[in-house]
CSV table of C-alpha atoms and ligand atoms in Angstrom, one decimal:
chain,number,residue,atom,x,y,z
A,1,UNK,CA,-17.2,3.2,60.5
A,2,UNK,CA,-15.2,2.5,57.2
A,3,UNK,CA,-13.9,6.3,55.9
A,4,UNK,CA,-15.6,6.4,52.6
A,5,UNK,CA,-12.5,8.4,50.7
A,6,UNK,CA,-9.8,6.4,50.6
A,7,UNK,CA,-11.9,3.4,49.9
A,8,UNK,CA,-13.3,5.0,46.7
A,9,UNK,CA,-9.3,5.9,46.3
A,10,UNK,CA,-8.4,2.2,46.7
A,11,UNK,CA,-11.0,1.1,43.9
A,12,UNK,CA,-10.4,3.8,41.9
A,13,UNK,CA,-6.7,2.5,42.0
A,14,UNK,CA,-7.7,-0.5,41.6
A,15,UNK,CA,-9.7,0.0,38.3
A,16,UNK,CA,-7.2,2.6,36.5
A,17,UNK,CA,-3.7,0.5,37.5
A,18,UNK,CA,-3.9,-1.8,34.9
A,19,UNK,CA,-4.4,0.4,31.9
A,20,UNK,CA,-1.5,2.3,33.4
A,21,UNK,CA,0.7,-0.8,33.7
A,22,UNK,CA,0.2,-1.8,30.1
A,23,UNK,CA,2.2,-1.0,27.1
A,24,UNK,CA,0.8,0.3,24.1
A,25,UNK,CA,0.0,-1.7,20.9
A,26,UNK,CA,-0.1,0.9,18.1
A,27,UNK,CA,-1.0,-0.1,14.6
A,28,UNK,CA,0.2,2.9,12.5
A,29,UNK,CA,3.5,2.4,11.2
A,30,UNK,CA,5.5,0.1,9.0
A,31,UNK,CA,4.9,-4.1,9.6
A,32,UNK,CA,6.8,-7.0,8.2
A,33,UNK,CA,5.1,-10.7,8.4
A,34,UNK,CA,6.5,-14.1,8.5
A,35,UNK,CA,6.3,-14.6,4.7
A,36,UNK,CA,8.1,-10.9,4.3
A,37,UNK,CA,5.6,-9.0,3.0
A,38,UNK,CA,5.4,-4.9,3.6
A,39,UNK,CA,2.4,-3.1,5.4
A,40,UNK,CA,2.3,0.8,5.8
A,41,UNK,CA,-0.7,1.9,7.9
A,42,UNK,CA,-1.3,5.3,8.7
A,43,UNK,CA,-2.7,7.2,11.4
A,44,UNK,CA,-5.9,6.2,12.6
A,45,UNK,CA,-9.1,9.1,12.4
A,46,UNK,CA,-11.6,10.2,15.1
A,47,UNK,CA,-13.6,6.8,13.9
A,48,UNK,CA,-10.5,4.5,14.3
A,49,UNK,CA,-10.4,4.2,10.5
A,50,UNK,CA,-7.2,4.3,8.8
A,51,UNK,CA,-5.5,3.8,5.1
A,52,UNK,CA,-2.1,2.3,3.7
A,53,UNK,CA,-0.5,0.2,1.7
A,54,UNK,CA,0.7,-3.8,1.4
A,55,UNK,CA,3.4,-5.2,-0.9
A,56,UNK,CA,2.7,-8.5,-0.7
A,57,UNK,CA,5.8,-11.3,-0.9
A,58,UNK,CA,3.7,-14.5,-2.6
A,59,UNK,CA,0.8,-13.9,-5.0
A,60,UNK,CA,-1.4,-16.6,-6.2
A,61,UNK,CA,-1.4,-15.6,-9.2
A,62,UNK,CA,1.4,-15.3,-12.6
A,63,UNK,CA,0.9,-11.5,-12.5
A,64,UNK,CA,3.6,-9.2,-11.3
A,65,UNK,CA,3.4,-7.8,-7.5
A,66,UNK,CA,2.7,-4.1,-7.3
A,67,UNK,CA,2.0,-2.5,-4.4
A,68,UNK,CA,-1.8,-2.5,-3.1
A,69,UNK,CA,-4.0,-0.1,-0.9
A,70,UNK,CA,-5.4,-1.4,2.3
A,71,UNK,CA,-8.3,0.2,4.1
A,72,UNK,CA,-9.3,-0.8,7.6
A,73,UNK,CA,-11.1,0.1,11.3
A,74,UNK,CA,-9.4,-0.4,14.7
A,75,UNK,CA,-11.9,-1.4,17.5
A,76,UNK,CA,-12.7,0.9,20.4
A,77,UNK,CA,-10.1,0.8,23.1
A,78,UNK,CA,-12.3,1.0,26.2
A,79,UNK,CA,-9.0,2.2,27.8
A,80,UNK,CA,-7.8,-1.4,27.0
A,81,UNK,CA,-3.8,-1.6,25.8
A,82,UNK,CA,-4.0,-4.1,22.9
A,83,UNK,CA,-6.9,-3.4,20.5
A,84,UNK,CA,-8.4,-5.5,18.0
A,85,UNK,CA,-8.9,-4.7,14.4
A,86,UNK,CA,-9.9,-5.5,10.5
A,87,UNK,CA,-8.8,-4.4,6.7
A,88,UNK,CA,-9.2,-5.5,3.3
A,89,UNK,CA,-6.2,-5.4,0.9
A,90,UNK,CA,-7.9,-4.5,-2.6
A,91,UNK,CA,-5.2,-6.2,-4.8
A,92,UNK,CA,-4.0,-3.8,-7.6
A,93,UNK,CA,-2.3,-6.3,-9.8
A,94,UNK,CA,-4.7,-9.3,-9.6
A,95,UNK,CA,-8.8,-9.4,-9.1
A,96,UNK,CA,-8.7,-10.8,-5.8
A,97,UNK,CA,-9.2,-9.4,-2.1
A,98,UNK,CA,-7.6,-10.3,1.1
A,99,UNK,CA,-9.5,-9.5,4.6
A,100,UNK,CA,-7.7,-9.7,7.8
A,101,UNK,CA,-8.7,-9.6,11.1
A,102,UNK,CA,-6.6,-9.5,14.3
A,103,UNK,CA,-5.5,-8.1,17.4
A,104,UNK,CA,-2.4,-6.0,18.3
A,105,UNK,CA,-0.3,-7.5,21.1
A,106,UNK,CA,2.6,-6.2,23.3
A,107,UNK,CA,4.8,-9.5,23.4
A,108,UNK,CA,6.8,-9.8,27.1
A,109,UNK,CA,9.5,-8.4,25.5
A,110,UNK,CA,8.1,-4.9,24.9
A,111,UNK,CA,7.6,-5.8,21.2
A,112,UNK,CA,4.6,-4.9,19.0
A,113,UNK,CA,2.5,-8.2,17.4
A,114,UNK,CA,-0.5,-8.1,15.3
A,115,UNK,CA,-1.6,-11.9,15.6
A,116,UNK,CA,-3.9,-12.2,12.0
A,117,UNK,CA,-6.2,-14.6,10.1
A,118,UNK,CA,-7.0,-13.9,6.8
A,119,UNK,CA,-9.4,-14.8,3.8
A,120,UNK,CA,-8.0,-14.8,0.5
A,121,UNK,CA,-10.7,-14.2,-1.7
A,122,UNK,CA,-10.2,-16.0,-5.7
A,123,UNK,CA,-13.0,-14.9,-8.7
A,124,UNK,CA,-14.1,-18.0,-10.3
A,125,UNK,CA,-15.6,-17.2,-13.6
A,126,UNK,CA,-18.7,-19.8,-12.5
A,127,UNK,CA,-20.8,-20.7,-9.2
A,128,UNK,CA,-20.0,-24.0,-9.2
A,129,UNK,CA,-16.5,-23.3,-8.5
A,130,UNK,CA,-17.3,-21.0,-5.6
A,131,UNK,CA,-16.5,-24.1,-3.1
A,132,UNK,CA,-12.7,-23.6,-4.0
A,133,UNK,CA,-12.3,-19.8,-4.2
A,134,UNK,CA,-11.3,-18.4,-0.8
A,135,UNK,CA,-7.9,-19.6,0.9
A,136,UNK,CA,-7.5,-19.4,5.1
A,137,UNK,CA,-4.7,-18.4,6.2
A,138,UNK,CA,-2.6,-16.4,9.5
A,139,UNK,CA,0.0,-14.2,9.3
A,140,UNK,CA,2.3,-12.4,12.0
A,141,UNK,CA,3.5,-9.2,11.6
A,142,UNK,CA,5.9,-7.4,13.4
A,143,UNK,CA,7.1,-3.7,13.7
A,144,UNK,CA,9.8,-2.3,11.2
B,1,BTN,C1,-3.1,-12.5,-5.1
B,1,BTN,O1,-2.2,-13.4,-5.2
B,1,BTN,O2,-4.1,-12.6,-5.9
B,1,BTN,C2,-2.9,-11.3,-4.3
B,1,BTN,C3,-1.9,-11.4,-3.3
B,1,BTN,C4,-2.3,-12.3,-2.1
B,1,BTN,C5,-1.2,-12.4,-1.0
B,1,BTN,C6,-1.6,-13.2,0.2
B,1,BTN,S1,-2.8,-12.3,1.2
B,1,BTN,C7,-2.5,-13.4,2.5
B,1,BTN,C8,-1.1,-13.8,2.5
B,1,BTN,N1,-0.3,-12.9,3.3
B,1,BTN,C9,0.5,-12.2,2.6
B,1,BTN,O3,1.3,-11.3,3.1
B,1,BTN,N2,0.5,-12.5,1.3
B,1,BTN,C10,-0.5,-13.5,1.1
């Protein structure tokens, strides 16, 4: 007959080794994307909420770049190593608003990624012009 320990040992093993194995992807902490913008988060809550700030390096707009709170949610982990998340920049110096969504990689180097898309929300001072307001776009950032 099959000993029932070290079987539960070997699936236990089994379901526990790859969280162990895995690097970390962490958001808080200072980011840099590929157009050179800034991002500051900082540390997550109990809820996986968490606060910063973005300086962006393009605007679409004429007005001068200040910097711009964020506010945004990490996903639950579920033990897993490279969460997904979400946050909205509230721009400061122009009447727009920028979501992003994206995950948090561990590249094979050991290197921290946040993969992004984001929605670049535009007012438009009438409805008919709503077809042309939001830009698409991705961004990667990596870790200062
Ligand atoms: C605006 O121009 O109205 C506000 C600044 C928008 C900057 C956008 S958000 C998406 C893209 N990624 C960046 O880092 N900057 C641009």
């Amino acid at each position: 007959m099959v000993q029932a320990t070290p079987l539960l040992l070997v699936l236990s093993l089994a379901l526990v080794a790859p969280s162990l194995s895995k690097e970390k992807c962490v958001l808080t902490g200072r980011w840099m994307n590929d157009l050179g913008s800034n991002m500051t988060i900082g540390a997550l809550n109990g809820k996986g909420e968490f606060a910063g700030s973005y300086l962006t390096a393009v605007t679409a707009t004429t007005n001068e770049i200040r910097v711009s709170p964020l506010q945004g949610s990490q996903q639950r982990t579920n033990g897993k190593s490279q969460p997904t998340f979400g946050f909205t920049v509230n721009w400061s110096f122009s009447d727009t608003t920028t979501v992003f969504t994206g995950q948090c990689f561990v590249d094979k180097d050991g290197k921290e990624i946040l993969k992004t898309m984001w929605l670049l929300r535009s007012n438009v001072d009438f409805i008919k012009d709503d077809w042309k307001a939001t830009r698409v776009g991705t961004n990667t950032f990596h870790r200062l």
